[in-house]
Amino acid sequence: MPLKKLEKLTQAANTYKTILNAMEEWVVIVDHQAKIFFINRPYARFLGVKAEDVMGKKVTDVIENTRMHITVQTGQAERLSFQKILGSNMIANRFPIIEQGEVIGAVGTVIFHDTHEWKQINSHIKALLAEHDFHRQKSLTADKVETGANFHLNDIIGDSQVMKSLSSKVTQVASGDVTVLIRGESGTGKELYAHAIHQLSDRAEFPFIKVNCAAIPENLLESELFGYEEGAFTGAKKGGKAGKFQLANGGTLFLDEIGDLPLLMQAKLLRVLQDREVESVGGTRSTPLNIRLITATHRPLESLIESGDFREDLYYRINVVAIDLPPLRERRDDIAKLADFFLQKLSRRTGRRAPKLTVQALTAMLAYNWPGNIRELENVMEAAFYTSHDRKIPLSLLPPQLAQNGTSIQENAIQPNLAQPNASSLKEQLNQVERNIIKTVLIECGDNRTKVAKQLGISKSTLYEKLDKHGIS
């Protein structure tokens, strides 16, 4: 090893020697030959040696089951590695010391002195997080009546123009008592908007009851929705059971996936909505209803009407005000913010610092069409969060179909020079990438705007907004 590099290692060790000796963690530093260069007093005390006596000795001769020499050879860090020393199972970290691209040594730390200590600390951290979450939730709900609605309009992430318009419409609609049909592809957040409408309405302090029409077996739907009297059928609970309509009285009933409701139940639902009263299965008396109805579907109800699978009269009853949620591919400006939201959410849940997306990864995400919408984005971010290292999410950690799609479009686009020292802001870079992608696709489609919109997976109106935004004629 060059003398200059040895001097640098010596200077660094001397600078921090007092601190390293004061630490409870055990620390050892080796040189490029895996010989002990420094070992702090707590570690030497445990090994039963004097620190000055083991200086210059091979680390393999001093520390049992060590892998420090391997770290020097490979230059690869090893995190949270089990190591048995003097009969105790310990957890250690090992990191190479690199100077100008050359490994000049390595540093190792024993962060938990036995697995019991690790389990104790792990339980302690979990208890602290649980206590924090409890007090936070308690402070948030101290003056709030528990109704079943958990999300507010502010919980919906998005700064794009389409989302701002949508929020404005929801605010206007929520204040009335009008029946609302929320439409959108799977994963666009239809349930969140149902919660938000209830929270903004005059019924906010009354129950919010949700039913997934696709998740309940057909033979149980009637009793689940309308309730039943004691003895109404074999297996009926003693005293009967209130249905979702009765439970929602005074508040809001949210029927999700109403397009999957069987025809027989559609007829019964229509009757309840027309008469504003409900009769339990096996009952003889009707109960007056005072509810607001919100429904949602990802299915094309008009096509279902044509095929005879959905009643036209029920369609007009529930489709008083329609709220159409855009797919994620039509609100790409929100992808970066949504991704960061999910990463921060995971960070709060786990106590681990949230990693950051590289520009290449985010560019690929902007180019992807997201058939699973926000739910797919959340799943991708969760996978990347748990597999990321060094607090970065590179392109390689994204699913193959997403990364390949993004790479394909990027290769055809005129790329901004991200390596310039005076590079513009991330938002400006992403705008430039989007502009280049649109220009490339325009050329490929012979300036056919309909084909361009189809290839990009956006509506023509969204395409024209983006052309105007980027000054593309």
mmCIF file with all atom_site columns, C-alpha atoms in Angstrom, residues 116-311:
data_model
loop_
_atom_site.group_PDB
_atom_site.id
_atom_site.type_symbol
_atom_site.label_atom_id
_atom_site.label_alt_id
_atom_site.label_comp_id
_atom_site.label_asym_id
_atom_site.label_entity_id
_atom_site.label_seq_id
_atom_site.pdbx_PDB_ins_code
_atom_site.Cartn_x
_atom_site.Cartn_y
_atom_site.Cartn_z
_atom_site.occupancy
_atom_site.B_iso_or_equiv
_atom_site.pdbx_formal_charge
_atom_site.auth_seq_id
_atom_site.auth_comp_id
_atom_site.auth_asym_id
_atom_site.auth_atom_id
_atom_site.pdbx_PDB_model_num
ATOM 1   C CA . HIS A 1 116 ? -31.507 -11.853 22.673  1.00 0.00 ? 116 HIS A CA 1
ATOM 2   C CA . GLU A 1 117 ? -30.341 -8.231  22.761  1.00 0.00 ? 117 GLU A CA 1
ATOM 3   C CA . TRP A 1 118 ? -31.473 -7.811  19.147  1.00 0.00 ? 118 TRP A CA 1
ATOM 4   C CA . LYS A 1 119 ? -34.928 -9.217  19.968  1.00 0.00 ? 119 LYS A CA 1
ATOM 5   C CA . GLN A 1 120 ? -35.237 -6.944  23.016  1.00 0.00 ? 120 GLN A CA 1
ATOM 6   C CA . ILE A 1 121 ? -34.361 -3.843  21.012  1.00 0.00 ? 121 ILE A CA 1
ATOM 7   C CA . ASN A 1 122 ? -36.654 -4.917  18.189  1.00 0.00 ? 122 ASN A CA 1
ATOM 8   C CA . SER A 1 123 ? -39.563 -5.306  20.640  1.00 0.00 ? 123 SER A CA 1
ATOM 9   C CA . HIS A 1 124 ? -38.717 -1.952  22.242  1.00 0.00 ? 124 HIS A CA 1
ATOM 10  C CA . ILE A 1 125 ? -38.777 -0.194  18.873  1.00 0.00 ? 125 ILE A CA 1
ATOM 11  C CA . LYS A 1 126 ? -42.097 -1.822  17.966  1.00 0.00 ? 126 LYS A CA 1
ATOM 12  C CA . ALA A 1 127 ? -43.578 -0.703  21.297  1.00 0.00 ? 127 ALA A CA 1
ATOM 13  C CA . LEU A 1 128 ? -42.385 2.874   20.752  1.00 0.00 ? 128 LEU A CA 1
ATOM 14  C CA . LEU A 1 129 ? -43.834 2.931   17.238  1.00 0.00 ? 129 LEU A CA 1
ATOM 15  C CA . ALA A 1 130 ? -47.130 1.504   18.464  1.00 0.00 ? 130 ALA A CA 1
ATOM 16  C CA . GLU A 1 131 ? -47.297 4.107   21.245  1.00 0.00 ? 131 GLU A CA 1
ATOM 17  C CA . HIS A 1 132 ? -46.495 6.885   18.789  1.00 0.00 ? 132 HIS A CA 1
ATOM 18  C CA . ASP A 1 133 ? -49.179 5.700   16.365  1.00 0.00 ? 133 ASP A CA 1
ATOM 19  C CA . PHE A 1 134 ? -51.703 5.369   19.200  1.00 0.00 ? 134 PHE A CA 1
ATOM 20  C CA . HIS A 1 135 ? -51.181 8.908   20.527  1.00 0.00 ? 135 HIS A CA 1
ATOM 21  C CA . ARG A 1 136 ? -51.133 10.343  17.015  1.00 0.00 ? 136 ARG A CA 1
ATOM 22  C CA . GLN A 1 137 ? -54.382 8.613   16.113  1.00 0.00 ? 137 GLN A CA 1
ATOM 23  C CA . LYS A 1 138 ? -55.902 9.604   19.439  1.00 0.00 ? 138 LYS A CA 1
ATOM 24  C CA . SER A 1 139 ? -55.049 13.268  18.894  1.00 0.00 ? 139 SER A CA 1
ATOM 25  C CA . LEU A 1 140 ? -56.452 13.152  15.379  1.00 0.00 ? 140 LEU A CA 1
ATOM 26  C CA . THR A 1 141 ? -59.734 11.582  16.462  1.00 0.00 ? 141 THR A CA 1
ATOM 27  C CA . ALA A 1 142 ? -60.205 13.232  19.864  1.00 0.00 ? 142 ALA A CA 1
ATOM 28  C CA . ASP A 1 143 ? -62.987 15.499  18.618  1.00 0.00 ? 143 ASP A CA 1
ATOM 29  C CA . LYS A 1 144 ? -64.194 13.198  15.873  1.00 0.00 ? 144 LYS A CA 1
ATOM 30  C CA . VAL A 1 145 ? -67.124 10.798  15.981  1.00 0.00 ? 145 VAL A CA 1
ATOM 31  C CA . GLU A 1 146 ? -66.216 7.318   14.741  1.00 0.00 ? 146 GLU A CA 1
ATOM 32  C CA . THR A 1 147 ? -68.401 6.713   11.673  1.00 0.00 ? 147 THR A CA 1
ATOM 33  C CA . GLY A 1 148 ? -66.487 4.265   9.496   1.00 0.00 ? 148 GLY A CA 1
ATOM 34  C CA . ALA A 1 149 ? -65.208 6.904   7.062   1.00 0.00 ? 149 ALA A CA 1
ATOM 35  C CA . ASN A 1 150 ? -61.424 7.061   7.308   1.00 0.00 ? 150 ASN A CA 1
ATOM 36  C CA . PHE A 1 151 ? -60.311 9.294   4.437   1.00 0.00 ? 151 PHE A CA 1
ATOM 37  C CA . HIS A 1 152 ? -60.728 12.966  3.670   1.00 0.00 ? 152 HIS A CA 1
ATOM 38  C CA . LEU A 1 153 ? -60.270 14.834  0.414   1.00 0.00 ? 153 LEU A CA 1
ATOM 39  C CA . ASN A 1 154 ? -56.857 16.011  1.663   1.00 0.00 ? 154 ASN A CA 1
ATOM 40  C CA . ASP A 1 155 ? -55.740 12.368  1.805   1.00 0.00 ? 155 ASP A CA 1
ATOM 41  C CA . ILE A 1 156 ? -56.041 12.091  -1.979  1.00 0.00 ? 156 ILE A CA 1
ATOM 42  C CA . ILE A 1 157 ? -52.675 12.840  -3.575  1.00 0.00 ? 157 ILE A CA 1
ATOM 43  C CA . GLY A 1 158 ? -52.424 14.832  -6.796  1.00 0.00 ? 158 GLY A CA 1
ATOM 44  C CA . ASP A 1 159 ? -51.533 18.310  -8.061  1.00 0.00 ? 159 ASP A CA 1
ATOM 45  C CA . SER A 1 160 ? -52.355 17.812  -11.740 1.00 0.00 ? 160 SER A CA 1
ATOM 46  C CA . GLN A 1 161 ? -55.027 19.974  -13.337 1.00 0.00 ? 161 GLN A CA 1
ATOM 47  C CA . VAL A 1 162 ? -57.393 17.030  -13.768 1.00 0.00 ? 162 VAL A CA 1
ATOM 48  C CA . MET A 1 163 ? -57.151 16.241  -10.038 1.00 0.00 ? 163 MET A CA 1
ATOM 49  C CA . LYS A 1 164 ? -57.735 19.858  -9.051  1.00 0.00 ? 164 LYS A CA 1
ATOM 50  C CA . SER A 1 165 ? -60.880 19.933  -11.207 1.00 0.00 ? 165 SER A CA 1
ATOM 51  C CA . LEU A 1 166 ? -62.006 16.656  -9.694  1.00 0.00 ? 166 LEU A CA 1
ATOM 52  C CA . SER A 1 167 ? -61.525 17.923  -6.134  1.00 0.00 ? 167 SER A CA 1
ATOM 53  C CA . SER A 1 168 ? -63.545 21.023  -6.955  1.00 0.00 ? 168 SER A CA 1
ATOM 54  C CA . LYS A 1 169 ? -66.394 18.892  -8.309  1.00 0.00 ? 169 LYS A CA 1
ATOM 55  C CA . VAL A 1 170 ? -66.342 16.575  -5.284  1.00 0.00 ? 170 VAL A CA 1
ATOM 56  C CA . THR A 1 171 ? -66.532 19.555  -2.940  1.00 0.00 ? 171 THR A CA 1
ATOM 57  C CA . GLN A 1 172 ? -69.563 20.920  -4.783  1.00 0.00 ? 172 GLN A CA 1
ATOM 58  C CA . VAL A 1 173 ? -71.349 17.563  -4.943  1.00 0.00 ? 173 VAL A CA 1
ATOM 59  C CA . ALA A 1 174 ? -70.634 16.544  -1.354  1.00 0.00 ? 174 ALA A CA 1
ATOM 60  C CA . SER A 1 175 ? -72.509 19.427  0.222   1.00 0.00 ? 175 SER A CA 1
ATOM 61  C CA . GLY A 1 176 ? -75.812 18.271  -1.273  1.00 0.00 ? 176 GLY A CA 1
ATOM 62  C CA . ASP A 1 177 ? -77.630 14.989  -0.700  1.00 0.00 ? 177 ASP A CA 1
ATOM 63  C CA . VAL A 1 178 ? -77.524 13.871  -4.317  1.00 0.00 ? 178 VAL A CA 1
ATOM 64  C CA . THR A 1 179 ? -76.867 10.248  -5.318  1.00 0.00 ? 179 THR A CA 1
ATOM 65  C CA . VAL A 1 180 ? -73.379 9.826   -6.799  1.00 0.00 ? 180 VAL A CA 1
ATOM 66  C CA . LEU A 1 181 ? -71.944 7.237   -9.187  1.00 0.00 ? 181 LEU A CA 1
ATOM 67  C CA . ILE A 1 182 ? -68.143 7.022   -9.088  1.00 0.00 ? 182 ILE A CA 1
ATOM 68  C CA . ARG A 1 183 ? -66.613 5.493   -12.187 1.00 0.00 ? 183 ARG A CA 1
ATOM 69  C CA . GLY A 1 184 ? -63.048 4.508   -12.886 1.00 0.00 ? 184 GLY A CA 1
ATOM 70  C CA . GLU A 1 185 ? -60.708 1.653   -13.629 1.00 0.00 ? 185 GLU A CA 1
ATOM 71  C CA . SER A 1 186 ? -59.631 -0.721  -10.871 1.00 0.00 ? 186 SER A CA 1
ATOM 72  C CA . GLY A 1 187 ? -57.057 0.877   -8.611  1.00 0.00 ? 187 GLY A CA 1
ATOM 73  C CA . THR A 1 188 ? -58.003 4.517   -9.250  1.00 0.00 ? 188 THR A CA 1
ATOM 74  C CA . GLY A 1 189 ? -59.215 5.174   -5.687  1.00 0.00 ? 189 GLY A CA 1
ATOM 75  C CA . LYS A 1 190 ? -63.001 5.047   -5.978  1.00 0.00 ? 190 LYS A CA 1
ATOM 76  C CA . GLU A 1 191 ? -63.499 4.117   -2.326  1.00 0.00 ? 191 GLU A CA 1
ATOM 77  C CA . LEU A 1 192 ? -61.349 7.030   -1.148  1.00 0.00 ? 192 LEU A CA 1
ATOM 78  C CA . TYR A 1 193 ? -63.633 9.455   -2.973  1.00 0.00 ? 193 TYR A CA 1
ATOM 79  C CA . ALA A 1 194 ? -66.715 7.858   -1.414  1.00 0.00 ? 194 ALA A CA 1
ATOM 80  C CA . HIS A 1 195 ? -65.154 8.416   2.021   1.00 0.00 ? 195 HIS A CA 1
ATOM 81  C CA . ALA A 1 196 ? -64.273 12.003  1.106   1.00 0.00 ? 196 ALA A CA 1
ATOM 82  C CA . ILE A 1 197 ? -67.807 12.819  -0.099  1.00 0.00 ? 197 ILE A CA 1
ATOM 83  C CA . HIS A 1 198 ? -69.258 11.513  3.164   1.00 0.00 ? 198 HIS A CA 1
ATOM 84  C CA . GLN A 1 199 ? -66.724 13.457  5.247   1.00 0.00 ? 199 GLN A CA 1
ATOM 85  C CA . LEU A 1 200 ? -67.607 16.704  3.469   1.00 0.00 ? 200 LEU A CA 1
ATOM 86  C CA . SER A 1 201 ? -71.376 16.198  3.735   1.00 0.00 ? 201 SER A CA 1
ATOM 87  C CA . ASP A 1 202 ? -73.865 17.101  6.451   1.00 0.00 ? 202 ASP A CA 1
ATOM 88  C CA . ARG A 1 203 ? -74.004 13.375  7.275   1.00 0.00 ? 203 ARG A CA 1
ATOM 89  C CA . ALA A 1 204 ? -70.333 13.275  8.324   1.00 0.00 ? 204 ALA A CA 1
ATOM 90  C CA . GLU A 1 205 ? -71.162 12.491  11.963  1.00 0.00 ? 205 GLU A CA 1
ATOM 91  C CA . PHE A 1 206 ? -73.450 9.626   11.011  1.00 0.00 ? 206 PHE A CA 1
ATOM 92  C CA . PRO A 1 207 ? -72.527 6.109   9.791   1.00 0.00 ? 207 PRO A CA 1
ATOM 93  C CA . PHE A 1 208 ? -70.611 5.402   6.611   1.00 0.00 ? 208 PHE A CA 1
ATOM 94  C CA . ILE A 1 209 ? -71.370 1.817   5.598   1.00 0.00 ? 209 ILE A CA 1
ATOM 95  C CA . LYS A 1 210 ? -69.620 0.168   2.657   1.00 0.00 ? 210 LYS A CA 1
ATOM 96  C CA . VAL A 1 211 ? -70.552 -2.994  0.759   1.00 0.00 ? 211 VAL A CA 1
ATOM 97  C CA . ASN A 1 212 ? -68.539 -4.700  -1.959  1.00 0.00 ? 212 ASN A CA 1
ATOM 98  C CA . CYS A 1 213 ? -71.240 -6.190  -4.160  1.00 0.00 ? 213 CYS A CA 1
ATOM 99  C CA . ALA A 1 214 ? -68.726 -8.435  -5.931  1.00 0.00 ? 214 ALA A CA 1
ATOM 100 C CA . ALA A 1 215 ? -67.377 -9.953  -2.704  1.00 0.00 ? 215 ALA A CA 1
ATOM 101 C CA . ILE A 1 216 ? -70.648 -11.277 -1.206  1.00 0.00 ? 216 ILE A CA 1
ATOM 102 C CA . PRO A 1 217 ? -72.117 -14.584 -2.482  1.00 0.00 ? 217 PRO A CA 1
ATOM 103 C CA . GLU A 1 218 ? -75.383 -14.070 -4.353  1.00 0.00 ? 218 GLU A CA 1
ATOM 104 C CA . ASN A 1 219 ? -77.408 -16.180 -1.898  1.00 0.00 ? 219 ASN A CA 1
ATOM 105 C CA . LEU A 1 220 ? -76.278 -13.953 1.000   1.00 0.00 ? 220 LEU A CA 1
ATOM 106 C CA . LEU A 1 221 ? -76.649 -10.565 -0.651  1.00 0.00 ? 221 LEU A CA 1
ATOM 107 C CA . GLU A 1 222 ? -80.298 -9.962  0.245   1.00 0.00 ? 222 GLU A CA 1
ATOM 108 C CA . SER A 1 223 ? -79.860 -10.706 3.949   1.00 0.00 ? 223 SER A CA 1
ATOM 109 C CA . GLU A 1 224 ? -76.583 -8.751  4.010   1.00 0.00 ? 224 GLU A CA 1
ATOM 110 C CA . LEU A 1 225 ? -78.170 -5.666  2.457   1.00 0.00 ? 225 LEU A CA 1
ATOM 111 C CA . PHE A 1 226 ? -81.628 -5.745  4.007   1.00 0.00 ? 226 PHE A CA 1
ATOM 112 C CA . GLY A 1 227 ? -81.093 -7.776  7.171   1.00 0.00 ? 227 GLY A CA 1
ATOM 113 C CA . TYR A 1 228 ? -83.263 -10.629 8.432   1.00 0.00 ? 228 TYR A CA 1
ATOM 114 C CA . GLU A 1 229 ? -85.634 -11.521 11.237  1.00 0.00 ? 229 GLU A CA 1
ATOM 115 C CA . GLU A 1 230 ? -85.156 -14.351 13.692  1.00 0.00 ? 230 GLU A CA 1
ATOM 116 C CA . GLY A 1 231 ? -86.168 -17.665 12.119  1.00 0.00 ? 231 GLY A CA 1
ATOM 117 C CA . ALA A 1 232 ? -86.214 -16.228 8.588   1.00 0.00 ? 232 ALA A CA 1
ATOM 118 C CA . PHE A 1 233 ? -84.115 -19.164 7.354   1.00 0.00 ? 233 PHE A CA 1
ATOM 119 C CA . THR A 1 234 ? -82.068 -22.057 8.643   1.00 0.00 ? 234 THR A CA 1
ATOM 120 C CA . GLY A 1 235 ? -79.050 -20.738 10.484  1.00 0.00 ? 235 GLY A CA 1
ATOM 121 C CA . ALA A 1 236 ? -80.503 -17.278 11.103  1.00 0.00 ? 236 ALA A CA 1
ATOM 122 C CA . LYS A 1 237 ? -79.117 -15.682 14.262  1.00 0.00 ? 237 LYS A CA 1
ATOM 123 C CA . LYS A 1 238 ? -81.333 -15.451 17.297  1.00 0.00 ? 238 LYS A CA 1
ATOM 124 C CA . GLY A 1 239 ? -82.870 -12.001 17.374  1.00 0.00 ? 239 GLY A CA 1
ATOM 125 C CA . GLY A 1 240 ? -82.163 -11.448 13.679  1.00 0.00 ? 240 GLY A CA 1
ATOM 126 C CA . LYS A 1 241 ? -79.641 -9.091  12.154  1.00 0.00 ? 241 LYS A CA 1
ATOM 127 C CA . ALA A 1 242 ? -79.768 -5.550  10.798  1.00 0.00 ? 242 ALA A CA 1
ATOM 128 C CA . GLY A 1 243 ? -78.770 -5.106  7.155   1.00 0.00 ? 243 GLY A CA 1
ATOM 129 C CA . LYS A 1 244 ? -76.410 -2.552  5.678   1.00 0.00 ? 244 LYS A CA 1
ATOM 130 C CA . PHE A 1 245 ? -79.312 -0.256  4.760   1.00 0.00 ? 245 PHE A CA 1
ATOM 131 C CA . GLN A 1 246 ? -80.546 -0.164  8.354   1.00 0.00 ? 246 GLN A CA 1
ATOM 132 C CA . LEU A 1 247 ? -77.018 0.364   9.688   1.00 0.00 ? 247 LEU A CA 1
ATOM 133 C CA . ALA A 1 248 ? -76.495 3.288   7.316   1.00 0.00 ? 248 ALA A CA 1
ATOM 134 C CA . ASN A 1 249 ? -79.730 5.043   8.299   1.00 0.00 ? 249 ASN A CA 1
ATOM 135 C CA . GLY A 1 250 ? -79.011 8.741   8.772   1.00 0.00 ? 250 GLY A CA 1
ATOM 136 C CA . GLY A 1 251 ? -75.664 8.401   7.027   1.00 0.00 ? 251 GLY A CA 1
ATOM 137 C CA . THR A 1 252 ? -74.180 7.163   3.761   1.00 0.00 ? 252 THR A CA 1
ATOM 138 C CA . LEU A 1 253 ? -74.346 3.748   2.104   1.00 0.00 ? 253 LEU A CA 1
ATOM 139 C CA . PHE A 1 254 ? -71.539 3.002   -0.344  1.00 0.00 ? 254 PHE A CA 1
ATOM 140 C CA . LEU A 1 255 ? -72.188 0.151   -2.798  1.00 0.00 ? 255 LEU A CA 1
ATOM 141 C CA . ASP A 1 256 ? -68.880 -0.669  -4.455  1.00 0.00 ? 256 ASP A CA 1
ATOM 142 C CA . GLU A 1 257 ? -68.749 -2.671  -7.718  1.00 0.00 ? 257 GLU A CA 1
ATOM 143 C CA . ILE A 1 258 ? -72.477 -2.224  -8.271  1.00 0.00 ? 258 ILE A CA 1
ATOM 144 C CA . GLY A 1 259 ? -71.991 -3.460  -11.848 1.00 0.00 ? 259 GLY A CA 1
ATOM 145 C CA . ASP A 1 260 ? -71.555 -6.957  -10.395 1.00 0.00 ? 260 ASP A CA 1
ATOM 146 C CA . LEU A 1 261 ? -74.918 -6.903  -8.618  1.00 0.00 ? 261 LEU A CA 1
ATOM 147 C CA . PRO A 1 262 ? -77.177 -9.804  -9.817  1.00 0.00 ? 262 PRO A CA 1
ATOM 148 C CA . LEU A 1 263 ? -80.329 -8.824  -11.730 1.00 0.00 ? 263 LEU A CA 1
ATOM 149 C CA . LEU A 1 264 ? -82.682 -10.092 -9.009  1.00 0.00 ? 264 LEU A CA 1
ATOM 150 C CA . MET A 1 265 ? -80.952 -7.916  -6.420  1.00 0.00 ? 265 MET A CA 1
ATOM 151 C CA . GLN A 1 266 ? -80.992 -4.976  -8.819  1.00 0.00 ? 266 GLN A CA 1
ATOM 152 C CA . ALA A 1 267 ? -84.792 -5.148  -8.885  1.00 0.00 ? 267 ALA A CA 1
ATOM 153 C CA . LYS A 1 268 ? -85.000 -5.264  -5.082  1.00 0.00 ? 268 LYS A CA 1
ATOM 154 C CA . LEU A 1 269 ? -82.508 -2.431  -4.731  1.00 0.00 ? 269 LEU A CA 1
ATOM 155 C CA . LEU A 1 270 ? -84.508 -0.297  -7.153  1.00 0.00 ? 270 LEU A CA 1
ATOM 156 C CA . ARG A 1 271 ? -87.657 -0.872  -5.107  1.00 0.00 ? 271 ARG A CA 1
ATOM 157 C CA . VAL A 1 272 ? -85.916 0.198   -1.898  1.00 0.00 ? 272 VAL A CA 1
ATOM 158 C CA . LEU A 1 273 ? -84.541 3.337   -3.535  1.00 0.00 ? 273 LEU A CA 1
ATOM 159 C CA . GLN A 1 274 ? -87.934 4.262   -4.977  1.00 0.00 ? 274 GLN A CA 1
ATOM 160 C CA . ASP A 1 275 ? -89.922 3.629   -1.785  1.00 0.00 ? 275 ASP A CA 1
ATOM 161 C CA . ARG A 1 276 ? -87.244 4.887   0.614   1.00 0.00 ? 276 ARG A CA 1
ATOM 162 C CA . GLU A 1 277 ? -88.023 2.032   2.988   1.00 0.00 ? 277 GLU A CA 1
ATOM 163 C CA . VAL A 1 278 ? -86.633 -1.449  3.559   1.00 0.00 ? 278 VAL A CA 1
ATOM 164 C CA . GLU A 1 279 ? -88.127 -4.706  4.781   1.00 0.00 ? 279 GLU A CA 1
ATOM 165 C CA . SER A 1 280 ? -85.934 -7.372  6.369   1.00 0.00 ? 280 SER A CA 1
ATOM 166 C CA . VAL A 1 281 ? -85.939 -10.924 5.052   1.00 0.00 ? 281 VAL A CA 1
ATOM 167 C CA . GLY A 1 282 ? -88.746 -12.723 6.883   1.00 0.00 ? 282 GLY A CA 1
ATOM 168 C CA . GLY A 1 283 ? -90.078 -9.425  8.247   1.00 0.00 ? 283 GLY A CA 1
ATOM 169 C CA . THR A 1 284 ? -93.577 -7.962  8.048   1.00 0.00 ? 284 THR A CA 1
ATOM 170 C CA . ARG A 1 285 ? -92.835 -4.286  8.687   1.00 0.00 ? 285 ARG A CA 1
ATOM 171 C CA . SER A 1 286 ? -90.963 -1.757  6.580   1.00 0.00 ? 286 SER A CA 1
ATOM 172 C CA . THR A 1 287 ? -88.376 0.608   8.054   1.00 0.00 ? 287 THR A CA 1
ATOM 173 C CA . PRO A 1 288 ? -88.238 4.164   6.641   1.00 0.00 ? 288 PRO A CA 1
ATOM 174 C CA . LEU A 1 289 ? -84.833 5.044   5.218   1.00 0.00 ? 289 LEU A CA 1
ATOM 175 C CA . ASN A 1 290 ? -82.898 8.286   5.361   1.00 0.00 ? 290 ASN A CA 1
ATOM 176 C CA . ILE A 1 291 ? -79.647 7.538   3.570   1.00 0.00 ? 291 ILE A CA 1
ATOM 177 C CA . ARG A 1 292 ? -77.385 8.984   0.946   1.00 0.00 ? 292 ARG A CA 1
ATOM 178 C CA . LEU A 1 293 ? -76.375 6.466   -1.703  1.00 0.00 ? 293 LEU A CA 1
ATOM 179 C CA . ILE A 1 294 ? -72.946 6.427   -3.335  1.00 0.00 ? 294 ILE A CA 1
ATOM 180 C CA . THR A 1 295 ? -72.127 3.696   -5.831  1.00 0.00 ? 295 THR A CA 1
ATOM 181 C CA . ALA A 1 296 ? -68.993 2.812   -7.753  1.00 0.00 ? 296 ALA A CA 1
ATOM 182 C CA . THR A 1 297 ? -68.012 0.569   -10.633 1.00 0.00 ? 297 THR A CA 1
ATOM 183 C CA . HIS A 1 298 ? -65.144 -0.153  -12.989 1.00 0.00 ? 298 HIS A CA 1
ATOM 184 C CA . ARG A 1 299 ? -67.482 -1.815  -15.500 1.00 0.00 ? 299 ARG A CA 1
ATOM 185 C CA . PRO A 1 300 ? -69.147 -0.050  -18.476 1.00 0.00 ? 300 PRO A CA 1
ATOM 186 C CA . LEU A 1 301 ? -72.755 0.066   -17.280 1.00 0.00 ? 301 LEU A CA 1
ATOM 187 C CA . GLU A 1 302 ? -74.035 1.213   -20.685 1.00 0.00 ? 302 GLU A CA 1
ATOM 188 C CA . SER A 1 303 ? -72.671 -1.949  -22.276 1.00 0.00 ? 303 SER A CA 1
ATOM 189 C CA . LEU A 1 304 ? -74.172 -4.035  -19.477 1.00 0.00 ? 304 LEU A CA 1
ATOM 190 C CA . ILE A 1 305 ? -77.562 -2.442  -20.166 1.00 0.00 ? 305 ILE A CA 1
ATOM 191 C CA . GLU A 1 306 ? -77.279 -3.366  -23.847 1.00 0.00 ? 306 GLU A CA 1
ATOM 192 C CA . SER A 1 307 ? -76.413 -6.965  -22.973 1.00 0.00 ? 307 SER A CA 1
ATOM 193 C CA . GLY A 1 308 ? -79.305 -7.161  -20.501 1.00 0.00 ? 308 GLY A CA 1
ATOM 194 C CA . ASP A 1 309 ? -77.043 -7.541  -17.454 1.00 0.00 ? 309 ASP A CA 1
ATOM 195 C CA . PHE A 1 310 ? -77.946 -4.228  -15.825 1.00 0.00 ? 310 PHE A CA 1
ATOM 196 C CA . ARG A 1 311 ? -81.325 -2.555  -15.413 1.00 0.00 ? 311 ARG A CA 1
#
